[in-house]
Amino acid sequence: QLQLVESGGGLVQPGGSLRLSCVGSGDTLGYYTIGWFRQAPGKEREGLACISGGGNAINYAGPGEGRFTISRDNAKNTAYLEMNYLKPEDTAVYYCAADPDMCAVNPRTYWGQGTQVTVSS
């Protein structure tokens, strides 16, 4: 059974950068597409990016456009979300989610517990 654990969140100043990690266990993460999502209090969950098992990445248009980049290192069973030029409105809990199907599948099957990102001066 695949399990996902996010890490790398924390407090960062506006304009700063942060790299989130999503470590898989219990299965080979390379078998799955991986998506990054976020949810702020009182708001709907937003999809940010997705990457195939082979490393084909989609960084979605929207709140992270031009600032967020998804990647993965299958040798480490890990996916990443690099976030640059962070804004206070990026404050949210960030989640990774895996699915054996394509990136477009909704909902995704496996979810981590999330990591808090707070952007504040």
CSV table of N, CA and C in Angstrom, one decimal:
chain,number,residue,atom,x,y,z
A,1,GLN,N,0.8,-1.2,0.0
A,1,GLN,CA,0.0,0.0,0.0
A,1,GLN,C,0.9,1.2,0.0
A,2,LEU,N,0.7,2.1,-1.0
A,2,LEU,CA,1.5,3.3,-1.1
A,2,LEU,C,1.1,4.3,0.0
A,3,GLN,N,2.1,4.8,0.7
A,3,GLN,CA,1.9,5.9,1.6
A,3,GLN,C,2.8,7.1,1.2
A,4,LEU,N,2.3,8.3,1.4
A,4,LEU,CA,2.9,9.5,1.0
A,4,LEU,C,3.1,10.4,2.2
A,5,VAL,N,4.3,11.0,2.4
A,5,VAL,CA,4.5,12.0,3.4
A,5,VAL,C,5.2,13.2,2.9
A,6,GLU,N,4.5,14.4,3.1
A,6,GLU,CA,5.0,15.6,2.6
A,6,GLU,C,5.9,16.2,3.7
A,7,SER,N,6.9,17.0,3.3
A,7,SER,CA,7.7,17.8,4.2
A,7,SER,C,8.3,19.0,3.5
A,8,GLY,N,8.9,19.9,4.2
A,8,GLY,CA,9.5,21.1,3.6
A,8,GLY,C,8.7,22.3,3.8
A,9,GLY,N,7.5,22.3,4.4
A,9,GLY,CA,6.8,23.5,4.6
A,9,GLY,C,7.4,24.2,5.8
A,10,GLY,N,6.8,25.4,6.0
A,10,GLY,CA,7.3,26.3,7.1
A,10,GLY,C,6.9,27.7,6.8
A,11,LEU,N,7.6,28.6,7.6
A,11,LEU,CA,7.4,30.0,7.5
A,11,LEU,C,8.4,30.6,6.5
A,12,VAL,N,8.0,31.3,5.5
A,12,VAL,CA,8.9,32.0,4.6
A,12,VAL,C,8.4,33.4,4.3
A,13,GLN,N,9.3,34.3,4.1
A,13,GLN,CA,9.0,35.7,3.8
A,13,GLN,C,8.4,35.8,2.4
A,14,PRO,N,7.6,36.8,2.1
A,14,PRO,CA,7.1,37.1,0.8
A,14,PRO,C,8.3,37.3,-0.2
A,15,GLY,N,8.2,36.7,-1.4
A,15,GLY,CA,9.3,36.7,-2.3
A,15,GLY,C,10.3,35.6,-2.2
A,16,GLY,N,10.2,34.9,-1.1
A,16,GLY,CA,11.1,33.8,-0.8
A,16,GLY,C,10.8,32.5,-1.6
A,17,SER,N,11.5,31.5,-1.4
A,17,SER,CA,11.4,30.2,-2.1
A,17,SER,C,11.3,29.1,-1.1
A,18,LEU,N,10.7,28.0,-1.5
A,18,LEU,CA,10.6,26.8,-0.7
A,18,LEU,C,10.5,25.6,-1.6
A,19,ARG,N,11.1,24.5,-1.2
A,19,ARG,CA,11.0,23.2,-1.9
A,19,ARG,C,10.3,22.2,-1.0
A,20,LEU,N,9.1,21.7,-1.5
A,20,LEU,CA,8.4,20.7,-0.8
A,20,LEU,C,8.8,19.3,-1.3
A,21,SER,N,8.8,18.3,-0.4
A,21,SER,CA,9.1,17.0,-0.8
A,21,SER,C,8.0,16.1,-0.5
A,22,CYS,N,7.8,15.0,-1.3
A,22,CYS,CA,6.8,14.0,-1.1
A,22,CYS,C,7.5,12.7,-1.2
A,23,VAL,N,7.6,12.0,-0.1
A,23,VAL,CA,8.3,10.7,-0.1
A,23,VAL,C,7.3,9.6,-0.1
A,24,GLY,N,7.4,8.7,-1.0
A,24,GLY,CA,6.6,7.5,-1.0
A,24,GLY,C,7.2,6.3,-0.3
A,25,SER,N,6.4,5.5,0.3
A,25,SER,CA,6.8,4.2,0.9
A,25,SER,C,5.8,3.2,0.6
A,26,GLY,N,6.1,1.9,0.7
A,26,GLY,CA,5.2,0.8,0.6
A,26,GLY,C,5.0,0.4,-0.9
A,27,ASP,N,5.5,1.2,-1.8
A,27,ASP,CA,5.4,0.9,-3.2
A,27,ASP,C,6.4,1.8,-4.0
A,28,THR,N,6.6,1.5,-5.2
A,28,THR,CA,7.5,2.2,-6.1
A,28,THR,C,6.8,3.4,-6.6
A,29,LEU,N,7.3,4.6,-6.2
A,29,LEU,CA,6.6,5.8,-6.6
A,29,LEU,C,6.6,6.0,-8.1
A,30,GLY,N,7.6,5.5,-8.8
A,30,GLY,CA,7.7,5.6,-10.2
A,30,GLY,C,6.5,5.0,-11.0
A,31,TYR,N,5.8,4.2,-10.3
A,31,TYR,CA,4.6,3.6,-11.0
A,31,TYR,C,3.4,4.5,-11.0
A,32,TYR,N,3.5,5.7,-10.4
A,32,TYR,CA,2.4,6.6,-10.2
A,32,TYR,C,2.6,8.0,-10.8
A,33,THR,N,1.6,8.6,-11.3
A,33,THR,CA,1.6,10.0,-11.5
A,33,THR,C,1.5,10.7,-10.1
A,34,ILE,N,2.1,11.8,-10.0
A,34,ILE,CA,2.1,12.6,-8.7
A,34,ILE,C,1.6,14.0,-9.0
A,35,GLY,N,0.6,14.4,-8.2
A,35,GLY,CA,0.1,15.8,-8.2
A,35,GLY,C,0.4,16.5,-7.0
A,36,TRP,N,0.5,17.8,-7.1
A,36,TRP,CA,0.6,18.7,-5.9
A,36,TRP,C,-0.7,19.6,-5.9
A,37,PHE,N,-1.2,19.7,-4.7
A,37,PHE,CA,-2.4,20.5,-4.4
A,37,PHE,C,-2.2,21.3,-3.2
A,38,ARG,N,-3.1,22.3,-3.0
A,38,ARG,CA,-3.1,23.1,-1.8
A,38,ARG,C,-4.5,23.4,-1.4
A,39,GLN,N,-4.7,23.7,-0.1
A,39,GLN,CA,-6.0,24.1,0.4
A,39,GLN,C,-5.8,25.1,1.5
A,40,ALA,N,-6.3,26.3,1.3
A,40,ALA,CA,-6.3,27.3,2.4
A,40,ALA,C,-7.6,27.2,3.1
A,41,PRO,N,-7.6,27.7,4.4
A,41,PRO,CA,-8.9,27.7,5.2
A,41,PRO,C,-10.0,28.4,4.5
A,42,GLY,N,-11.2,27.7,4.4
A,42,GLY,CA,-12.4,28.3,3.8
A,42,GLY,C,-12.4,28.3,2.3
A,43,LYS,N,-11.3,27.7,1.6
A,43,LYS,CA,-11.2,27.7,0.2
A,43,LYS,C,-11.2,26.2,-0.3
A,44,GLU,N,-11.6,26.1,-1.6
A,44,GLU,CA,-11.5,24.8,-2.2
A,44,GLU,C,-10.1,24.4,-2.5
A,45,ARG,N,-9.9,23.0,-2.6
A,45,ARG,CA,-8.6,22.5,-2.9
A,45,ARG,C,-8.2,22.9,-4.3
A,46,GLU,N,-7.0,23.3,-4.6
A,46,GLU,CA,-6.5,23.7,-5.9
A,46,GLU,C,-5.4,22.8,-6.4
A,47,GLY,N,-5.5,22.4,-7.6
A,47,GLY,CA,-4.4,21.6,-8.2
A,47,GLY,C,-3.3,22.5,-8.7
A,48,LEU,N,-2.1,22.2,-8.5
A,48,LEU,CA,-1.0,23.0,-8.8
A,48,LEU,C,-0.1,22.5,-9.9
A,49,ALA,N,0.1,21.2,-9.9
A,49,ALA,CA,1.0,20.6,-10.9
A,49,ALA,C,0.8,19.1,-10.9
A,50,CYS,N,1.3,18.4,-11.9
A,50,CYS,CA,1.3,17.0,-11.9
A,50,CYS,C,2.5,16.5,-12.8
A,51,ILE,N,3.0,15.3,-12.5
A,51,ILE,CA,4.1,14.7,-13.2
A,51,ILE,C,3.9,13.2,-13.4
A,52,SER,N,4.2,12.7,-14.5
A,52,SER,CA,4.0,11.3,-14.8
A,52,SER,C,5.2,10.5,-14.2
A,53,GLY,N,5.0,9.2,-14.2
A,53,GLY,CA,6.0,8.3,-13.7
A,53,GLY,C,7.3,8.5,-14.4
A,54,GLY,N,7.3,8.8,-15.7
A,54,GLY,CA,8.5,9.0,-16.5
A,54,GLY,C,9.1,10.4,-16.4
A,55,GLY,N,8.4,11.3,-15.7
A,55,GLY,CA,9.0,12.7,-15.5
A,55,GLY,C,8.4,13.7,-16.4
A,56,ASN,N,7.3,13.4,-17.2
A,56,ASN,CA,6.7,14.5,-18.0
A,56,ASN,C,5.8,15.3,-17.1
A,57,ALA,N,6.1,16.6,-17.0
A,57,ALA,CA,5.6,17.5,-16.0
A,57,ALA,C,4.6,18.5,-16.6
A,58,ILE,N,3.6,18.8,-15.8
A,58,ILE,CA,2.6,19.9,-16.1
A,58,ILE,C,2.6,20.8,-14.9
A,59,ASN,N,2.9,22.0,-15.1
A,59,ASN,CA,2.8,23.0,-14.1
A,59,ASN,C,1.6,23.9,-14.5
A,60,TYR,N,0.5,23.7,-13.8
A,60,TYR,CA,-0.8,24.2,-14.2
A,60,TYR,C,-0.8,25.8,-14.2
A,61,ALA,N,-1.6,26.3,-15.2
A,61,ALA,CA,-1.9,27.7,-15.2
A,61,ALA,C,-2.8,28.0,-13.9
A,62,GLY,N,-2.6,29.1,-13.4
A,62,GLY,CA,-3.4,29.5,-12.2
A,62,GLY,C,-2.5,30.1,-11.1
A,63,PRO,N,-2.7,29.7,-9.9
A,63,PRO,CA,-2.0,30.5,-8.8
A,63,PRO,C,-0.5,30.3,-8.8
A,64,GLY,N,-0.1,29.1,-9.2
A,64,GLY,CA,1.4,28.9,-9.2
A,64,GLY,C,2.1,29.1,-10.5
A,65,GLU,N,1.3,29.6,-11.5
A,65,GLU,CA,1.9,29.7,-12.9
A,65,GLU,C,3.1,30.6,-12.9
A,66,GLY,N,4.2,30.0,-13.5
A,66,GLY,CA,5.4,30.8,-13.6
A,66,GLY,C,6.3,30.8,-12.3
A,67,ARG,N,5.7,30.2,-11.2
A,67,ARG,CA,6.4,30.3,-9.9
A,67,ARG,C,6.7,28.9,-9.3
A,68,PHE,N,5.8,27.9,-9.7
A,68,PHE,CA,5.9,26.6,-9.1
A,68,PHE,C,6.3,25.6,-10.1
A,69,THR,N,7.2,24.7,-9.8
A,69,THR,CA,7.7,23.7,-10.7
A,69,THR,C,7.7,22.3,-10.0
A,70,ILE,N,7.1,21.3,-10.7
A,70,ILE,CA,7.1,20.0,-10.1
A,70,ILE,C,8.2,19.2,-10.7
A,71,SER,N,8.8,18.3,-10.0
A,71,SER,CA,9.8,17.4,-10.4
A,71,SER,C,9.8,16.1,-9.6
A,72,ARG,N,10.6,15.1,-10.0
A,72,ARG,CA,10.7,13.9,-9.2
A,72,ARG,C,12.0,13.2,-9.4
A,73,ASP,N,12.4,12.4,-8.4
A,73,ASP,CA,13.6,11.6,-8.4
A,73,ASP,C,13.2,10.2,-8.0
A,74,ASN,N,12.9,9.4,-9.0
A,74,ASN,CA,12.4,8.1,-8.7
A,74,ASN,C,13.4,7.2,-7.9
A,75,ALA,N,14.7,7.5,-8.1
A,75,ALA,CA,15.7,6.7,-7.3
A,75,ALA,C,15.6,7.0,-5.8
A,76,LYS,N,15.0,8.1,-5.5
A,76,LYS,CA,14.8,8.5,-4.1
A,76,LYS,C,13.3,8.3,-3.7
A,77,ASN,N,12.5,7.8,-4.6
A,77,ASN,CA,11.1,7.6,-4.3
A,77,ASN,C,10.4,8.9,-3.9
A,78,THR,N,10.8,10.0,-4.5
A,78,THR,CA,10.4,11.3,-4.0
A,78,THR,C,10.0,12.2,-5.2
A,79,ALA,N,8.9,13.0,-4.9
A,79,ALA,CA,8.5,14.1,-5.8
A,79,ALA,C,8.7,15.4,-5.1
A,80,TYR,N,8.8,16.5,-5.9
A,80,TYR,CA,9.1,17.8,-5.3
A,80,TYR,C,8.2,18.8,-5.9
A,81,LEU,N,8.0,19.9,-5.2
A,81,LEU,CA,7.4,21.1,-5.7
A,81,LEU,C,8.3,22.3,-5.3
A,82,GLU,N,8.9,22.9,-6.3
A,82,GLU,CA,9.7,24.1,-6.0
A,82,GLU,C,8.8,25.3,-6.2
A,83,MET,N,8.8,26.1,-5.2
A,83,MET,CA,8.0,27.3,-5.1
A,83,MET,C,8.9,28.5,-5.0
A,84,ASN,N,8.7,29.5,-5.9
A,84,ASN,CA,9.5,30.7,-5.9
A,84,ASN,C,8.6,31.9,-5.9
A,85,TYR,N,9.1,33.0,-5.5
A,85,TYR,CA,8.4,34.3,-5.5
A,85,TYR,C,7.1,34.1,-4.7
A,86,LEU,N,7.2,33.6,-3.5
A,86,LEU,CA,6.0,33.3,-2.7
A,86,LEU,C,5.3,34.5,-2.3
A,87,LYS,N,4.0,34.4,-2.2
A,87,LYS,CA,3.1,35.5,-1.8
A,87,LYS,C,2.3,35.1,-0.6
A,88,PRO,N,1.9,36.1,0.2
A,88,PRO,CA,1.0,35.7,1.4
A,88,PRO,C,-0.2,34.9,1.0
A,89,GLU,N,-0.8,35.1,-0.2
A,89,GLU,CA,-1.9,34.3,-0.6
A,89,GLU,C,-1.5,32.8,-0.9
A,90,ASP,N,-0.2,32.5,-1.0
A,90,ASP,CA,0.2,31.1,-1.1
A,90,ASP,C,0.1,30.3,0.2
A,91,THR,N,-0.2,31.0,1.3
A,91,THR,CA,-0.4,30.3,2.6
A,91,THR,C,-1.5,29.3,2.5
A,92,ALA,N,-1.1,28.0,2.8
A,92,ALA,CA,-2.1,26.9,2.7
A,92,ALA,C,-1.4,25.7,3.2
A,93,VAL,N,-2.2,24.6,3.3
A,93,VAL,CA,-1.6,23.3,3.5
A,93,VAL,C,-1.4,22.7,2.1
A,94,TYR,N,-0.2,22.2,1.8
A,94,TYR,CA,0.1,21.6,0.5
A,94,TYR,C,0.2,20.1,0.6
A,95,TYR,N,-0.4,19.4,-0.3
A,95,TYR,CA,-0.6,18.0,-0.4
A,95,TYR,C,0.0,17.4,-1.6
A,96,CYS,N,0.6,16.3,-1.5
A,96,CYS,CA,0.9,15.5,-2.7
A,96,CYS,C,-0.1,14.3,-2.8
A,97,ALA,N,-0.4,13.9,-4.0
A,97,ALA,CA,-1.3,12.8,-4.3
A,97,ALA,C,-0.9,12.0,-5.4
A,98,ALA,N,-1.0,10.7,-5.3
A,98,ALA,CA,-0.6,9.7,-6.3
A,98,ALA,C,-1.7,8.9,-6.9
A,99,ASP,N,-1.6,8.5,-8.1
A,99,ASP,CA,-2.6,7.7,-8.8
A,99,ASP,C,-1.9,6.9,-9.9
A,100,PRO,N,-2.3,5.6,-10.0
A,100,PRO,CA,-1.7,4.8,-11.1
A,100,PRO,C,-2.2,5.3,-12.5
A,101,ASP,N,-3.2,6.1,-12.6
A,101,ASP,CA,-3.7,6.6,-13.8
A,101,ASP,C,-3.0,7.9,-14.2
A,102,MET,N,-3.5,8.5,-15.3
A,102,MET,CA,-2.9,9.7,-15.8
A,102,MET,C,-3.1,10.9,-14.9
A,103,CYS,N,-2.4,12.0,-15.2
A,103,CYS,CA,-2.5,13.1,-14.3
A,103,CYS,C,-3.9,13.7,-14.2
A,104,ALA,N,-4.7,13.5,-15.3
A,104,ALA,CA,-6.1,14.1,-15.3
A,104,ALA,C,-7.1,13.4,-14.4
A,105,VAL,N,-6.7,12.2,-13.9
A,105,VAL,CA,-7.7,11.5,-13.0
A,105,VAL,C,-8.1,12.3,-11.8
A,106,ASN,N,-9.4,12.3,-11.5
A,106,ASN,CA,-9.9,13.0,-10.4
A,106,ASN,C,-11.1,12.3,-9.8
A,107,PRO,N,-11.1,12.0,-8.5
A,107,PRO,CA,-10.0,12.3,-7.5
A,107,PRO,C,-8.8,11.3,-7.6
A,108,ARG,N,-7.7,11.7,-7.1
A,108,ARG,CA,-6.6,10.8,-7.0
A,108,ARG,C,-6.7,9.9,-5.8
A,109,THR,N,-6.0,8.7,-5.9
A,109,THR,CA,-6.2,7.6,-5.0
A,109,THR,C,-5.5,7.8,-3.7
A,110,TYR,N,-4.2,8.2,-3.7
A,110,TYR,CA,-3.4,8.2,-2.5
A,110,TYR,C,-3.0,9.6,-2.2
A,111,TRP,N,-3.2,10.0,-0.9
A,111,TRP,CA,-2.9,11.4,-0.4
A,111,TRP,C,-2.0,11.4,0.8
A,112,GLY,N,-1.1,12.3,0.9
A,112,GLY,CA,-0.4,12.6,2.1
A,112,GLY,C,-1.2,13.4,3.1
A,113,GLN,N,-0.7,13.7,4.2
A,113,GLN,CA,-1.4,14.4,5.3
A,113,GLN,C,-1.2,15.9,5.1
A,114,GLY,N,-0.3,16.3,4.3
A,114,GLY,CA,-0.1,17.8,4.0
A,114,GLY,C,1.0,18.4,4.8
A,115,THR,N,1.6,19.5,4.3
A,115,THR,CA,2.6,20.3,5.0
A,115,THR,C,2.2,21.7,4.9
A,116,GLN,N,2.2,22.4,6.1
A,116,GLN,CA,1.8,23.8,6.1
A,116,GLN,C,2.9,24.7,5.6
A,117,VAL,N,2.4,25.6,4.7
A,117,VAL,CA,3.3,26.7,4.2
A,117,VAL,C,2.7,28.0,4.6
A,118,THR,N,3.4,28.8,5.3
A,118,THR,CA,3.0,30.1,5.7
A,118,THR,C,3.9,31.2,5.1
A,119,VAL,N,3.3,32.1,4.4
A,119,VAL,CA,4.1,33.2,3.8
A,119,VAL,C,3.7,34.5,4.5
A,120,SER,N,4.7,35.1,5.2
A,120,SER,CA,4.4,36.2,6.0
A,120,SER,C,5.7,37.0,6.3
A,121,SER,N,5.6,38.3,6.4
A,121,SER,CA,6.7,39.1,6.8
A,121,SER,C,6.6,39.5,8.3
